[in-house]
Amino acid sequence: MGRKMEWAARADHMKGVPRKMLIMAVGAFAKVVANFLNTTSVHNADTLINLVQSRPQGVPLISVSNHMSTLDDPVMWGFRGFPTMDAELARWVLAAEDICFKNSILSYFFRVGKCIPITRGGGIYQEHMNEALERLSDGAWLHTFPEGKVSQEDAPIRQLKWGTASLIVRAPVTPIVLPIVHRGFEEVMPENFLFGRRPPVPLFNKRISIVVGEPIEFDIPKMRQMAISMSRDSLLPGMGWPSTTPCGLDEAAQRCLYSSISDKIRTVLESLRIFGKSVLKNADYEVAI
């Protein structure tokens, strides 16, 4: 069975009882950290809540965000008004295999909690990306951190990994893509708190800010044709990628397509990051006066 434990990720595992109990417990923890130990403000929360609860039947949702700490997920879903403890509505999330799946106990915990193991550096066609595609085919909600790792610097959004873009292209139904930018988690769970380690428990009396954007529009057929045109003169060495189905793009065209989608997501995330900083400054000004 190994550490991947696909069976524990199934909705019918033990009639869904472990998942419901775990999501309720983790959701309660997220609520406490977000609302009682700290102060959390959310801009445009209704857009996220509406898409999670009542998007069109069969249409998947991919939310993308920056990655400030190991607590981003689940605490970013703990704000007031969000159905944090509903196992049916809970997100699936791509999780780092080397952190969340170190042993059988952790693997079972994260698998029941709707986490999909991803090997960092394993490429966009690694085994469990197919599992993520299956969830999208079911019309589910998937969250990704396309920067690929935690960064606690107050700096522009870094170059995005192509995994999220490949899921957008390869999904049978093009997902709704919702950008989210947050800050404050780097203070709640700093990477270098004591002797270069994280604190054993979340810190408190911090301010968390979450900015939810509007869905990013992608005209995939048009972008696919542009990628084919742009890739004709590509001289990049091949990596042995398969031709995707049903579009059948060669590797060079795939690279162009995934790059253009990633760049668009990154641009939107960066604009949200700048907007979020201005919102915080205005809030500080209003408090001061």
CSV table of C-alpha atoms in Angstrom, one decimal:
chain,number,residue,atom,x,y,z
A,1,MET,CA,0.0,0.0,0.0
A,2,GLY,CA,3.0,2.3,0.6
A,3,ARG,CA,2.9,5.9,1.6
A,4,LYS,CA,0.7,7.0,-1.2
A,5,MET,CA,-2.5,5.5,0.4
A,6,GLU,CA,-4.9,6.2,-2.5
A,7,TRP,CA,-7.5,4.1,-0.6
A,8,ALA,CA,-7.5,6.6,2.3
A,9,ALA,CA,-8.3,9.4,-0.1
A,10,ARG,CA,-11.5,7.9,-1.4
A,11,ALA,CA,-14.8,9.4,-0.3
A,12,ASP,CA,-16.2,6.0,0.7
A,13,HIS,CA,-13.2,5.1,3.0
A,14,MET,CA,-14.9,3.8,6.1
A,15,LYS,CA,-18.2,5.4,4.9
A,16,GLY,CA,-16.5,8.9,5.0
A,17,VAL,CA,-16.4,9.0,8.8
A,18,PRO,CA,-12.7,9.6,9.2
A,19,ARG,CA,-12.8,12.4,6.6
A,20,LYS,CA,-15.7,14.2,8.2
A,21,MET,CA,-14.1,14.0,11.7
A,22,LEU,CA,-10.8,15.2,10.5
A,23,ILE,CA,-12.1,18.1,8.4
A,24,MET,CA,-14.3,19.2,11.4
A,25,ALA,CA,-11.3,19.0,13.7
A,26,VAL,CA,-8.9,20.8,11.4
A,27,GLY,CA,-11.6,23.3,10.5
A,28,ALA,CA,-12.1,24.1,14.1
A,29,PHE,CA,-8.4,24.6,14.6
A,30,ALA,CA,-8.3,26.9,11.6
A,31,LYS,CA,-11.2,28.9,12.9
A,32,VAL,CA,-9.5,29.3,16.3
A,33,VAL,CA,-6.2,30.4,14.8
A,34,ALA,CA,-7.7,32.8,12.3
A,35,ASN,CA,-10.4,34.4,14.4
A,36,PHE,CA,-9.6,34.0,18.1
A,37,LEU,CA,-5.8,33.9,18.4
A,38,ASN,CA,-5.3,36.3,15.5
A,39,THR,CA,-7.3,38.9,13.5
A,40,THR,CA,-8.2,38.0,9.9
A,41,SER,CA,-9.6,40.3,7.3
A,42,VAL,CA,-10.8,39.1,3.9
A,43,HIS,CA,-11.4,41.2,0.8
A,44,ASN,CA,-14.0,39.9,-1.6
A,45,ALA,CA,-14.7,36.8,0.5
A,46,ASP,CA,-18.2,36.3,-1.2
A,47,THR,CA,-16.6,35.5,-4.5
A,48,LEU,CA,-14.7,32.5,-3.0
A,49,ILE,CA,-17.6,31.4,-0.9
A,50,ASN,CA,-20.0,31.5,-3.9
A,51,LEU,CA,-17.6,29.5,-6.1
A,52,VAL,CA,-17.0,26.9,-3.4
A,53,GLN,CA,-20.7,26.5,-2.6
A,54,SER,CA,-22.6,27.1,-5.9
A,55,ARG,CA,-20.5,27.1,-9.0
A,56,PRO,CA,-22.1,25.4,-12.1
A,57,GLN,CA,-22.5,21.6,-11.8
A,58,GLY,CA,-19.4,19.7,-13.1
A,59,VAL,CA,-17.2,22.8,-13.4
A,60,PRO,CA,-14.0,22.4,-11.4
A,61,LEU,CA,-12.4,25.2,-9.4
A,62,ILE,CA,-8.7,25.8,-9.1
A,63,SER,CA,-7.7,28.4,-6.5
A,64,VAL,CA,-4.1,29.6,-6.6
A,65,SER,CA,-2.2,31.6,-4.0
A,66,ASN,CA,1.2,32.7,-2.7
A,67,HIS,CA,2.8,30.5,-0.1
A,68,MET,CA,3.9,32.2,3.2
A,69,SER,CA,4.0,29.4,5.7
A,70,THR,CA,3.2,25.8,6.4
A,71,LEU,CA,-0.1,27.0,8.0
A,72,ASP,CA,-1.5,28.8,4.9
A,73,ASP,CA,-3.6,25.7,4.3
A,74,PRO,CA,-5.8,25.1,6.3
A,75,VAL,CA,-5.9,28.4,8.3
A,76,MET,CA,-6.6,30.6,5.2
A,77,TRP,CA,-10.0,28.8,5.0
A,78,GLY,CA,-10.8,29.5,8.7
A,79,PHE,CA,-12.1,33.0,8.3
A,80,ARG,CA,-15.6,33.9,9.5
A,81,GLY,CA,-18.4,32.8,7.1
A,82,PHE,CA,-16.5,30.2,5.2
A,83,PRO,CA,-17.8,26.5,5.4
A,84,THR,CA,-14.4,25.3,6.8
A,85,MET,CA,-15.8,22.2,8.5
A,86,ASP,CA,-17.8,20.8,5.5
A,87,ALA,CA,-16.0,17.7,4.3
A,88,GLU,CA,-18.0,17.7,1.0
A,89,LEU,CA,-17.0,21.3,0.1
A,90,ALA,CA,-13.4,21.1,1.4
A,91,ARG,CA,-10.6,21.7,-1.1
A,92,TRP,CA,-8.3,19.1,-2.5
A,93,VAL,CA,-4.7,20.5,-2.3
A,94,LEU,CA,-1.4,19.6,-3.8
A,95,ALA,CA,1.0,18.8,-0.9
A,96,ALA,CA,4.7,18.3,-0.8
A,97,GLU,CA,5.5,14.6,-0.4
A,98,ASP,CA,8.7,15.2,1.5
A,99,ILE,CA,6.9,17.2,4.2
A,100,CYS,CA,3.4,15.7,4.5
A,101,PHE,CA,4.0,12.1,3.6
A,102,LYS,CA,7.1,11.2,5.6
A,103,ASN,CA,5.6,8.2,7.2
A,104,SER,CA,2.4,6.1,7.3
A,105,ILE,CA,0.7,8.1,10.1
A,106,LEU,CA,1.3,11.4,8.3
A,107,SER,CA,0.3,9.9,5.0
A,108,TYR,CA,-3.0,8.6,6.4
A,109,PHE,CA,-3.7,12.0,8.1
A,110,PHE,CA,-3.1,14.1,4.9
A,111,ARG,CA,-4.8,11.6,2.6
A,112,VAL,CA,-8.0,11.6,4.6
A,113,GLY,CA,-7.7,15.4,4.7
A,114,LYS,CA,-7.9,15.5,0.8
A,115,CYS,CA,-4.2,16.1,0.1
A,116,ILE,CA,-2.5,14.8,-3.1
A,117,PRO,CA,1.2,14.0,-2.8
A,118,ILE,CA,3.4,15.9,-5.2
A,119,THR,CA,7.2,15.3,-5.5
A,120,ARG,CA,8.9,18.6,-5.8
A,121,GLY,CA,11.1,18.5,-8.8
A,122,GLY,CA,9.3,15.5,-10.2
A,123,GLY,CA,7.8,17.3,-13.2
A,124,ILE,CA,4.3,18.1,-14.4
A,125,TYR,CA,3.7,14.5,-15.7
A,126,GLN,CA,4.5,12.7,-12.4
A,127,GLU,CA,2.1,10.0,-11.2
A,128,HIS,CA,-0.2,12.0,-8.9
A,129,MET,CA,-0.8,14.8,-11.3
A,130,ASN,CA,-3.1,12.4,-12.9
A,131,GLU,CA,-4.9,12.0,-9.6
A,132,ALA,CA,-5.3,15.8,-9.5
A,133,LEU,CA,-6.8,15.7,-13.0
A,134,GLU,CA,-9.3,13.0,-11.8
A,135,ARG,CA,-10.5,15.3,-9.1
A,136,LEU,CA,-10.9,18.1,-11.6
A,137,SER,CA,-12.8,15.7,-13.8
A,138,ASP,CA,-15.2,15.2,-10.9
A,139,GLY,CA,-15.8,19.0,-10.8
A,140,ALA,CA,-14.0,19.3,-7.5
A,141,TRP,CA,-12.1,22.3,-6.0
A,142,LEU,CA,-8.3,22.0,-6.0
A,143,HIS,CA,-6.0,24.5,-4.4
A,144,THR,CA,-2.4,24.9,-5.5
A,145,PHE,CA,0.7,26.9,-4.4
A,146,PRO,CA,2.2,27.5,-7.9
A,147,GLU,CA,5.4,29.1,-6.5
A,148,GLY,CA,6.3,25.6,-5.3
A,149,LYS,CA,7.6,26.5,-1.9
A,150,VAL,CA,7.3,28.8,1.1
A,151,SER,CA,8.7,32.3,0.9
A,152,GLN,CA,8.3,34.7,3.8
A,153,GLU,CA,9.9,37.7,2.2
A,154,ASP,CA,7.9,40.8,1.4
A,155,ALA,CA,8.8,40.4,-2.3
A,156,PRO,CA,7.1,40.1,-5.7
A,157,ILE,CA,5.5,36.8,-6.7
A,158,ARG,CA,8.2,34.5,-7.9
A,159,GLN,CA,8.3,32.6,-11.2
A,160,LEU,CA,5.5,30.0,-11.1
A,161,LYS,CA,5.9,26.3,-11.6
A,162,TRP,CA,4.1,24.9,-14.7
A,163,GLY,CA,2.1,22.2,-12.9
A,164,THR,CA,-1.0,24.4,-12.3
A,165,ALA,CA,-1.0,25.6,-15.9
A,166,SER,CA,-0.8,22.0,-17.2
A,167,LEU,CA,-3.8,21.1,-15.0
A,168,ILE,CA,-5.8,24.0,-16.5
A,169,VAL,CA,-5.0,22.8,-20.0
A,170,ARG,CA,-5.4,19.1,-19.5
A,171,ALA,CA,-8.7,19.2,-17.5
A,172,PRO,CA,-11.7,17.9,-19.5
A,173,VAL,CA,-13.6,21.0,-18.5
A,174,THR,CA,-11.6,24.2,-18.2
A,175,PRO,CA,-11.6,25.1,-14.5
A,176,ILE,CA,-12.5,28.4,-13.0
A,177,VAL,CA,-9.2,29.8,-11.8
A,178,LEU,CA,-9.4,32.0,-8.7
A,179,PRO,CA,-6.4,34.0,-7.5
A,180,ILE,CA,-5.8,34.6,-3.8
A,181,VAL,CA,-3.0,36.5,-2.1
A,182,HIS,CA,-2.5,36.6,1.7
A,183,ARG,CA,0.0,38.0,4.2
A,184,GLY,CA,0.5,37.6,7.9
A,185,PHE,CA,1.0,33.9,8.0
A,186,GLU,CA,4.8,34.5,8.0
A,187,GLU,CA,4.3,36.1,11.4
A,188,VAL,CA,1.9,33.4,12.7
A,189,MET,CA,4.3,30.6,11.7
A,190,PRO,CA,7.7,32.1,11.0
A,191,GLU,CA,10.3,29.7,9.5
A,192,ASN,CA,13.1,31.0,11.6
A,193,PHE,CA,11.6,31.6,15.0
A,194,LEU,CA,13.9,29.9,17.5
A,195,PHE,CA,17.3,28.4,16.5
A,196,GLY,CA,16.2,28.4,12.8
A,197,ARG,CA,13.1,26.4,13.5
A,198,ARG,CA,9.3,27.1,13.3
A,199,PRO,CA,7.5,27.6,16.6
A,200,PRO,CA,5.9,24.5,18.1
A,201,VAL,CA,2.4,26.2,18.0
A,202,PRO,CA,1.0,29.1,16.0
A,203,LEU,CA,1.8,32.6,17.3
A,204,PHE,CA,-1.0,34.9,18.2
A,205,ASN,CA,-2.0,38.6,18.2
A,206,LYS,CA,-1.0,38.8,14.6
A,207,ARG,CA,-2.9,40.3,11.7
A,208,ILE,CA,-3.8,38.1,8.7
A,209,SER,CA,-5.0,39.7,5.4
A,210,ILE,CA,-6.5,37.7,2.6
A,211,VAL,CA,-7.3,39.3,-0.8
A,212,VAL,CA,-9.6,37.2,-3.1
A,213,GLY,CA,-9.4,38.3,-6.7
A,214,GLU,CA,-11.9,37.7,-9.6
A,215,PRO,CA,-11.7,34.5,-11.7
A,216,ILE,CA,-9.0,34.7,-14.4
A,217,GLU,CA,-10.3,34.2,-17.9
A,218,PHE,CA,-8.4,31.9,-20.2
A,219,ASP,CA,-9.3,31.4,-23.9
A,220,ILE,CA,-7.5,28.0,-24.1
A,221,PRO,CA,-8.2,27.3,-27.8
A,222,LYS,CA,-6.8,30.7,-28.8
A,223,MET,CA,-3.8,30.4,-26.4
A,224,ARG,CA,-3.1,26.9,-27.8
A,225,GLN,CA,-3.0,28.2,-31.4
A,226,MET,CA,-0.7,31.1,-30.3
A,227,ALA,CA,1.6,28.5,-28.5
A,228,ILE,CA,1.8,26.4,-31.7
A,229,SER,CA,2.8,29.5,-33.7
A,230,MET,CA,5.4,30.7,-31.2
A,231,SER,CA,6.9,27.3,-30.7
A,232,ARG,CA,7.8,26.6,-34.3
A,233,ASP,CA,11.2,28.2,-34.0
A,234,SER,CA,12.0,26.8,-30.6
A,235,LEU,CA,15.5,25.4,-30.1
A,236,LEU,CA,15.1,24.2,-26.5
A,237,PRO,CA,16.2,20.6,-25.8
A,238,GLY,CA,13.4,18.2,-25.3
A,239,MET,CA,12.5,16.6,-21.9
A,240,GLY,CA,10.6,13.6,-23.2
A,241,TRP,CA,7.2,15.0,-22.5
A,242,PRO,CA,4.2,13.1,-23.9
A,243,SER,CA,1.9,14.8,-26.4
A,244,THR,CA,-1.2,15.9,-24.4
A,245,THR,CA,-4.6,14.7,-25.3
A,246,PRO,CA,-7.0,15.7,-26.8
A,247,CYS,CA,-5.0,18.7,-28.0
A,248,GLY,CA,-1.9,16.7,-29.1
A,249,LEU,CA,0.6,19.6,-28.7
A,250,ASP,CA,4.3,18.8,-29.0
A,251,GLU,CA,6.6,19.6,-26.2
A,252,ALA,CA,7.7,23.0,-27.5
A,253,ALA,CA,4.1,24.1,-27.9
A,254,GLN,CA,3.3,22.8,-24.4
A,255,ARG,CA,6.1,24.8,-22.9
A,256,CYS,CA,4.9,28.0,-24.6
A,257,LEU,CA,1.3,27.4,-23.5
A,258,TYR,CA,2.1,26.6,-19.9
A,259,SER,CA,4.5,29.5,-19.7
A,260,SER,CA,1.9,32.0,-21.0
A,261,ILE,CA,-0.7,30.7,-18.6
A,262,SER,CA,1.7,30.8,-15.7
A,263,ASP,CA,2.8,34.3,-16.6
A,264,LYS,CA,-0.8,35.5,-16.7
A,265,ILE,CA,-1.5,34.0,-13.2
A,266,ARG,CA,1.6,35.5,-11.8
A,267,THR,CA,0.7,38.9,-13.1
A,268,VAL,CA,-2.7,38.8,-11.5
A,269,LEU,CA,-1.3,37.5,-8.2
A,270,GLU,CA,1.3,40.3,-8.2
A,271,SER,CA,-1.4,42.9,-8.8
A,272,LEU,CA,-3.4,41.5,-5.9
A,273,ARG,CA,-0.3,41.5,-3.7
A,274,ILE,CA,0.3,45.2,-4.4
A,275,PHE,CA,-3.4,45.9,-3.8
A,276,GLY,CA,-3.4,44.0,-0.5
A,277,LYS,CA,-0.4,46.1,0.7
A,278,SER,CA,-2.4,49.3,-0.1
A,279,VAL,CA,-5.4,48.0,1.7
A,280,LEU,CA,-3.3,47.3,4.8
A,281,LYS,CA,-1.7,50.8,4.7
A,282,ASN,CA,-5.1,52.4,4.5
A,283,ALA,CA,-6.4,50.3,7.4
A,284,ASP,CA,-3.3,51.4,9.4
A,285,TYR,CA,-4.0,55.0,8.5
A,286,GLU,CA,-7.6,54.8,9.6
A,287,VAL,CA,-6.6,53.2,12.9
A,288,ALA,CA,-4.0,56.0,13.5
A,289,ILE,CA,-6.5,58.8,13.0
